[in-house]
Short mmCIF file of C-alpha atoms and ligand atoms in Angstrom, two decimals:
data_model
loop_
_atom_site.label_atom_id
_atom_site.label_comp_id
_atom_site.label_asym_id
_atom_site.label_seq_id
_atom_site.Cartn_x
_atom_site.Cartn_y
_atom_site.Cartn_z
CA MET A 1 -78.82 -56.03 -271.86
CA THR A 2 -81.80 -54.73 -270.11
CA LEU A 3 -84.94 -55.84 -268.26
CA HIS A 4 -87.70 -55.19 -270.63
CA GLY A 5 -91.53 -55.21 -270.67
CA ALA A 6 -92.93 -55.71 -267.16
CA HIS A 7 -89.34 -55.37 -265.93
CA THR A 8 -88.89 -51.64 -267.43
CA GLY A 9 -88.49 -48.97 -264.80
CA PRO A 10 -91.08 -46.34 -264.41
CA SER A 11 -89.03 -43.97 -266.19
CA GLY A 12 -89.49 -45.78 -269.31
CA GLU A 13 -85.85 -45.12 -270.13
CA GLY A 14 -85.12 -48.71 -271.32
CA GLY A 15 -84.95 -50.94 -268.18
CA ALA A 16 -82.33 -51.63 -265.87
CA ARG A 17 -78.83 -52.85 -266.52
CA ILE A 18 -78.40 -56.51 -265.57
CA GLY A 19 -75.58 -57.58 -263.19
CA ALA A 20 -74.21 -61.06 -262.57
CA TRP A 21 -73.12 -62.10 -259.08
CA SER A 22 -70.11 -64.55 -258.58
CA GLY A 23 -69.69 -66.01 -255.09
CA LEU A 24 -68.10 -69.46 -256.32
CA ALA A 25 -64.33 -68.40 -256.51
CA GLY A 26 -62.22 -70.53 -258.81
CA GLY A 27 -63.09 -73.22 -261.35
CA GLY A 28 -63.75 -70.67 -264.18
CA THR A 29 -67.26 -69.76 -262.69
CA ALA A 30 -66.61 -65.99 -262.87
CA GLU A 31 -65.65 -66.42 -266.55
CA ILE A 32 -68.66 -68.29 -267.44
CA LEU A 33 -70.94 -65.78 -265.96
CA ALA A 34 -69.06 -62.83 -267.61
CA ARG A 35 -69.37 -64.55 -271.14
CA SER A 36 -73.17 -65.01 -270.59
CA GLY A 37 -73.71 -61.32 -271.46
CA PRO A 38 -74.51 -59.32 -268.26
CA ASP A 39 -73.79 -55.67 -268.07
CA TRP A 40 -71.67 -55.94 -265.33
CA LEU A 41 -70.16 -58.77 -262.88
CA VAL A 42 -69.57 -58.72 -259.17
CA LEU A 43 -66.99 -60.83 -257.23
CA ASP A 44 -68.43 -61.16 -254.00
CA ALA A 45 -65.66 -60.86 -251.12
CA GLN A 46 -68.20 -60.36 -248.45
CA HIS A 47 -70.43 -63.71 -248.46
CA GLY A 48 -68.75 -65.29 -251.46
CA ALA A 49 -65.62 -67.33 -251.43
CA TYR A 50 -63.35 -64.59 -252.99
CA GLU A 51 -60.27 -63.69 -250.80
CA GLY A 52 -57.35 -61.71 -251.80
CA ALA A 53 -55.44 -63.89 -254.03
CA ALA A 54 -58.59 -65.20 -255.56
CA VAL A 55 -59.91 -61.77 -256.46
CA ALA A 56 -56.71 -60.91 -257.96
CA ALA A 57 -56.45 -64.12 -260.12
CA THR A 58 -60.00 -63.91 -261.20
CA LEU A 59 -59.74 -60.22 -262.24
CA HIS A 60 -56.67 -61.42 -264.55
CA ASP A 61 -58.64 -64.12 -266.16
CA LEU A 62 -61.54 -61.87 -267.02
CA ALA A 63 -59.35 -59.22 -268.33
CA GLY A 64 -60.04 -59.80 -272.17
CA ILE A 65 -63.98 -59.88 -271.59
CA PRO A 66 -65.47 -56.58 -272.13
CA VAL A 67 -67.72 -56.62 -268.93
CA PRO A 68 -67.11 -54.24 -265.98
CA VAL A 69 -65.96 -56.32 -262.97
CA TRP A 70 -66.50 -54.89 -259.56
CA VAL A 71 -65.86 -56.34 -255.99
CA ARG A 72 -68.25 -56.46 -253.27
CA LEU A 73 -65.70 -55.86 -250.28
CA PRO A 74 -66.25 -57.41 -246.80
CA ASP A 75 -66.05 -54.00 -244.99
CA ASP A 76 -65.04 -50.30 -245.83
CA SER A 77 -61.27 -50.51 -245.25
CA ALA A 78 -59.48 -48.14 -247.60
CA ALA A 79 -56.75 -50.65 -247.78
CA GLY A 80 -59.16 -53.38 -248.89
CA ILE A 81 -60.48 -50.98 -251.52
CA GLY A 82 -56.95 -50.12 -253.01
CA ARG A 83 -55.89 -53.61 -253.22
CA VAL A 84 -58.71 -54.74 -255.40
CA LEU A 85 -58.56 -51.60 -257.52
CA ASP A 86 -54.81 -52.18 -257.72
CA ALA A 87 -55.65 -55.62 -259.25
CA GLY A 88 -57.76 -54.11 -261.85
CA ALA A 89 -61.22 -53.98 -260.52
CA ALA A 90 -63.41 -51.33 -262.37
CA GLY A 91 -65.22 -50.52 -259.20
CA VAL A 92 -66.15 -51.49 -255.52
CA ILE A 93 -69.47 -52.26 -253.84
CA VAL A 94 -68.94 -51.45 -249.98
CA PRO A 95 -71.33 -52.97 -247.50
CA MET A 96 -73.28 -51.58 -244.59
CA VAL A 97 -72.66 -47.75 -245.15
CA ASP A 98 -74.67 -45.68 -242.83
CA THR A 99 -73.79 -42.29 -242.98
CA PRO A 100 -72.59 -39.52 -245.71
CA GLN A 101 -69.30 -39.23 -243.66
CA GLN A 102 -68.56 -42.84 -244.18
CA ALA A 103 -69.65 -42.65 -248.01
CA ALA A 104 -67.36 -39.73 -248.36
CA ARG A 105 -64.38 -41.91 -246.79
CA ILE A 106 -64.99 -44.60 -249.16
CA ALA A 107 -65.22 -42.24 -252.23
CA ALA A 108 -61.90 -40.82 -251.27
CA ALA A 109 -60.44 -44.26 -250.70
CA CYS A 110 -61.35 -44.94 -254.51
CA ARG A 111 -59.35 -42.08 -255.83
CA TYR A 112 -55.74 -40.61 -255.89
CA PRO A 113 -55.12 -37.34 -254.56
CA PRO A 114 -56.11 -34.60 -254.94
CA ALA A 115 -59.50 -36.03 -255.51
CA GLY A 116 -59.10 -38.87 -252.84
CA VAL A 117 -56.42 -40.63 -250.61
CA ARG A 118 -55.67 -43.74 -252.85
CA SER A 119 -52.03 -44.87 -252.75
CA TRP A 120 -50.50 -45.68 -256.00
CA GLY A 121 -49.44 -49.25 -256.84
CA PRO A 122 -51.59 -50.82 -259.75
CA THR A 123 -50.46 -54.18 -260.61
CA THR A 124 -52.43 -54.62 -264.08
CA ALA A 125 -49.25 -53.67 -266.16
CA LEU A 126 -47.53 -56.82 -264.86
CA TYR A 127 -49.96 -58.86 -266.58
CA GLY A 128 -49.96 -56.87 -269.89
CA ARG A 129 -52.81 -54.45 -269.33
CA SER A 130 -52.52 -50.72 -269.21
CA THR A 131 -52.33 -48.65 -266.29
CA PRO A 132 -54.62 -45.38 -266.55
CA ALA A 133 -53.15 -42.22 -265.41
CA ALA A 134 -54.33 -41.14 -261.89
CA ASP A 135 -56.97 -38.77 -263.16
CA ALA A 136 -58.30 -41.23 -265.79
CA ALA A 137 -58.39 -43.89 -262.97
CA ASN A 138 -60.18 -41.56 -260.81
CA SER A 139 -62.99 -40.78 -263.33
CA ARG A 140 -63.47 -44.49 -264.48
CA VAL A 141 -63.78 -46.14 -261.19
CA LEU A 142 -67.24 -46.78 -259.92
CA CYS A 143 -67.85 -46.20 -256.15
CA ALA A 144 -70.96 -47.98 -255.00
CA VAL A 145 -72.09 -47.86 -251.35
CA MET A 146 -74.53 -50.42 -249.85
CA VAL A 147 -77.61 -48.86 -248.20
CA GLU A 148 -79.26 -51.95 -246.28
CA THR A 149 -79.86 -50.83 -242.65
CA ARG A 150 -82.75 -48.36 -241.28
CA SER A 151 -80.34 -45.75 -240.55
CA ALA A 152 -78.92 -45.81 -243.95
CA VAL A 153 -82.31 -45.19 -245.53
CA ALA A 154 -83.06 -42.37 -243.11
CA ASP A 155 -79.89 -40.62 -244.50
CA VAL A 156 -80.01 -41.84 -248.04
CA THR A 157 -80.63 -38.44 -249.62
CA ALA A 158 -77.37 -37.18 -248.14
CA ILE A 159 -75.61 -40.55 -248.77
CA ALA A 160 -76.47 -40.33 -252.41
CA ALA A 161 -75.48 -36.71 -252.80
CA THR A 162 -72.00 -37.53 -251.39
CA PRO A 163 -69.40 -36.39 -254.08
CA GLY A 164 -67.64 -39.34 -255.37
CA VAL A 165 -70.50 -41.75 -254.67
CA ASP A 166 -71.58 -43.04 -258.29
CA MET A 167 -74.20 -45.62 -257.09
CA VAL A 168 -76.26 -46.32 -254.04
CA PHE A 169 -76.64 -50.15 -254.14
CA VAL A 170 -79.54 -51.68 -251.84
CA GLY A 171 -78.95 -55.00 -249.91
CA PRO A 172 -82.59 -56.03 -249.54
CA PHE A 173 -81.83 -59.04 -247.40
CA ASP A 174 -80.08 -57.09 -244.71
CA LEU A 175 -82.42 -54.02 -245.22
CA ALA A 176 -85.52 -56.34 -244.41
CA LEU A 177 -83.75 -57.64 -241.38
CA SER A 178 -83.00 -54.21 -240.28
CA LEU A 179 -86.37 -52.89 -240.85
CA GLY A 180 -88.18 -55.93 -239.10
CA VAL A 181 -90.11 -56.83 -242.18
CA GLY A 182 -90.14 -59.71 -244.61
CA LEU A 183 -88.28 -59.65 -247.86
CA ASP A 184 -91.45 -59.78 -250.01
CA ASP A 185 -93.06 -56.96 -247.86
CA LEU A 186 -90.34 -54.81 -248.51
CA LEU A 187 -90.24 -55.48 -252.25
CA ALA A 188 -93.89 -55.15 -252.40
CA ASP A 189 -94.04 -51.88 -250.65
CA ASP A 190 -94.24 -49.02 -253.37
CA ALA A 191 -95.70 -46.19 -251.37
CA ASP A 192 -93.70 -42.81 -251.94
CA ASP A 193 -92.08 -42.75 -248.50
CA SER A 194 -91.34 -46.33 -248.25
CA PRO A 195 -87.65 -47.35 -248.23
CA LEU A 196 -87.09 -48.76 -251.74
CA PRO A 197 -88.85 -45.67 -253.59
CA SER A 198 -86.92 -43.42 -251.28
CA VAL A 199 -83.63 -44.86 -252.36
CA VAL A 200 -84.45 -44.64 -256.05
CA ARG A 201 -85.73 -40.78 -255.52
CA ALA A 202 -82.54 -39.99 -253.75
CA CYS A 203 -80.51 -41.34 -256.61
CA ARG A 204 -82.41 -39.52 -259.21
CA ALA A 205 -82.02 -36.40 -257.35
CA ALA A 206 -78.42 -36.86 -257.07
CA GLY A 207 -77.86 -37.97 -260.67
CA ILE A 208 -76.25 -41.25 -259.66
CA ARG A 209 -76.90 -44.76 -260.41
CA ALA A 210 -79.48 -46.86 -258.06
CA GLY A 211 -78.51 -50.73 -257.78
CA ALA A 212 -80.05 -53.41 -255.87
CA PHE A 213 -79.21 -57.13 -255.32
CA ALA A 214 -82.03 -59.46 -256.50
CA GLY A 215 -80.64 -62.86 -256.97
CA ALA A 216 -83.41 -64.15 -258.72
CA VAL A 217 -85.41 -62.73 -262.08
CA ASP A 218 -88.75 -62.34 -260.25
CA ARG A 219 -87.13 -60.11 -257.58
CA GLY A 220 -85.26 -58.32 -260.15
CA GLY A 221 -88.10 -57.51 -262.13
CA ARG A 222 -89.80 -56.15 -259.14
CA LEU A 223 -86.64 -53.98 -258.29
CA ALA A 224 -86.50 -52.55 -262.07
CA GLY A 225 -90.10 -51.94 -261.78
CA LEU A 226 -89.43 -49.75 -258.65
CA GLY A 227 -86.85 -47.76 -260.99
CA PHE A 228 -83.69 -49.18 -259.81
CA THR A 229 -81.22 -48.87 -262.72
CA ASP A 230 -78.69 -51.70 -262.02
CA VAL A 231 -80.07 -54.99 -260.53
CA ALA A 232 -78.22 -57.95 -259.57
CA VAL A 233 -80.27 -60.89 -261.10
CA LEU A 234 -77.94 -63.77 -261.80
CA THR A 235 -75.76 -65.58 -259.15
CA ASP A 236 -73.62 -68.54 -259.75
CA ALA A 237 -74.44 -70.46 -256.61
CA GLY A 238 -78.19 -69.88 -257.22
CA LEU A 239 -78.12 -70.66 -260.97
CA LEU A 240 -76.23 -73.97 -260.06
CA ALA A 241 -78.47 -74.99 -257.07
CA SER A 242 -81.63 -74.21 -259.24
CA SER A 243 -80.96 -75.79 -262.26
CA ALA A 244 -79.41 -79.04 -260.57
CA GLU A 245 -82.54 -79.31 -258.56
CA ALA A 246 -84.78 -78.66 -261.64
CA GLU A 247 -83.02 -81.26 -263.70
CA LEU A 248 -83.00 -83.87 -261.15
CA ALA A 249 -86.68 -83.36 -260.56
CA ARG A 250 -87.15 -83.71 -264.39
CA TRP A 251 -85.26 -86.89 -264.36
CA ARG A 252 -87.19 -88.36 -261.46
CA GLY A 253 -90.58 -86.97 -262.81
CA GLY A 254 -91.49 -85.19 -259.45
CA PRO A 255 -92.11 -81.93 -258.40
CA THR A 256 -89.11 -79.05 -258.40
CA ALA A 257 -87.91 -78.73 -254.72
CA PRO A 258 -88.04 -75.09 -253.63
CA ARG A 259 -84.72 -73.47 -253.92
CA ARG A 260 -82.20 -74.25 -250.94
CA ALA A 261 -79.99 -71.05 -251.39
CA ALA A 262 -81.25 -67.90 -249.62
CA TYR A 263 -79.61 -65.94 -252.73
C1 3PY B 301 -78.19 -57.95 -249.02
O1 3PY B 301 -79.34 -58.39 -249.53
O2 3PY B 301 -78.24 -57.64 -248.02
C2 3PY B 301 -77.04 -58.23 -249.72
O3 3PY B 301 -76.10 -57.80 -249.38
C3 3PY B 301 -77.00 -58.95 -250.95
O4 3PY B 301 -75.73 -59.65 -251.29
MG1 MG B 302 -75.95 -57.41 -247.21
#
C-alpha cells in the first residue's frame, strides 16, 4: 500500500509505505490493524502498553499474517533488542539515537556474530515457526534508529551512514520539542537545510529507508511529500478516539470535537 497522488514523494517512485502503530496491547487490536492491510506494523513498547510478555504474545498472534511486525523499544538496551527479536519481531525501532556510535551499538545488538553481538536464543520454534540461521536472521532484520533531537539531526549524515542501520525514523513530536518549534512548523519547513529534508537527504545518500511517525493521514501525506519512504499513518488509539468522537457527534447532530489524543 502506498500514499498516492498528492502524497507521493518527490522522487515519484511510487510513494511511501504506510505503517500502522499499535499502542493498545491485548484485545486483538494489533491483529485487527495488521489485517487492515498496512505495509508494516509497529508494537509500541515506549509510549504504548506493550511490555515483555504482551510483546511476545502479540508477535505469536500475528505470526500467520504476512505483514512485517517491528517493535519500538523503550530504550537502546541490547538485552531489550535481543528479547523482541528472539520472540519473532522482524525489526526494531530504537528511540532517541543521537550519535553514530550509539547507532553502531544498536546495529550490532540486532545481529549475531561476526556481524554483531546478538546472543542466540530465538523462541519462535517453540510456537511452530521456523528459526532462520544466524546469517539469514542478520540479513533479514530491520534496524531502525529514531532521530528526534536537535543533536541527532546535526549528526544525521553519519547516523544514516552507519553500517547495519537500515532506516532512520523521525519522531516529529520529540524533534519539534527539542528544536523549540511547533509540530506544524517543523512539518511545513521544506527548505533544503531544514531538519526533515536533511534527514531524507542523508537517508538517500546512505541508500537506506527514511521513516517517520505521522499518526494521522494529513501529517502522513506531508511527510511522504517531503520524501519519506515509510510513514506511520494509523494508530489504534487515534483511530478509536477519532471514530468514537465522530460517531457520537453524528448521533447527537453536533460538530465533531477536536481529537483528544496527541497521536
Ligand atoms: C515522536 O514523534 O517523537 C515519536 O516518538 C512518535 O511516536
Ligand atoms: Mg519520540
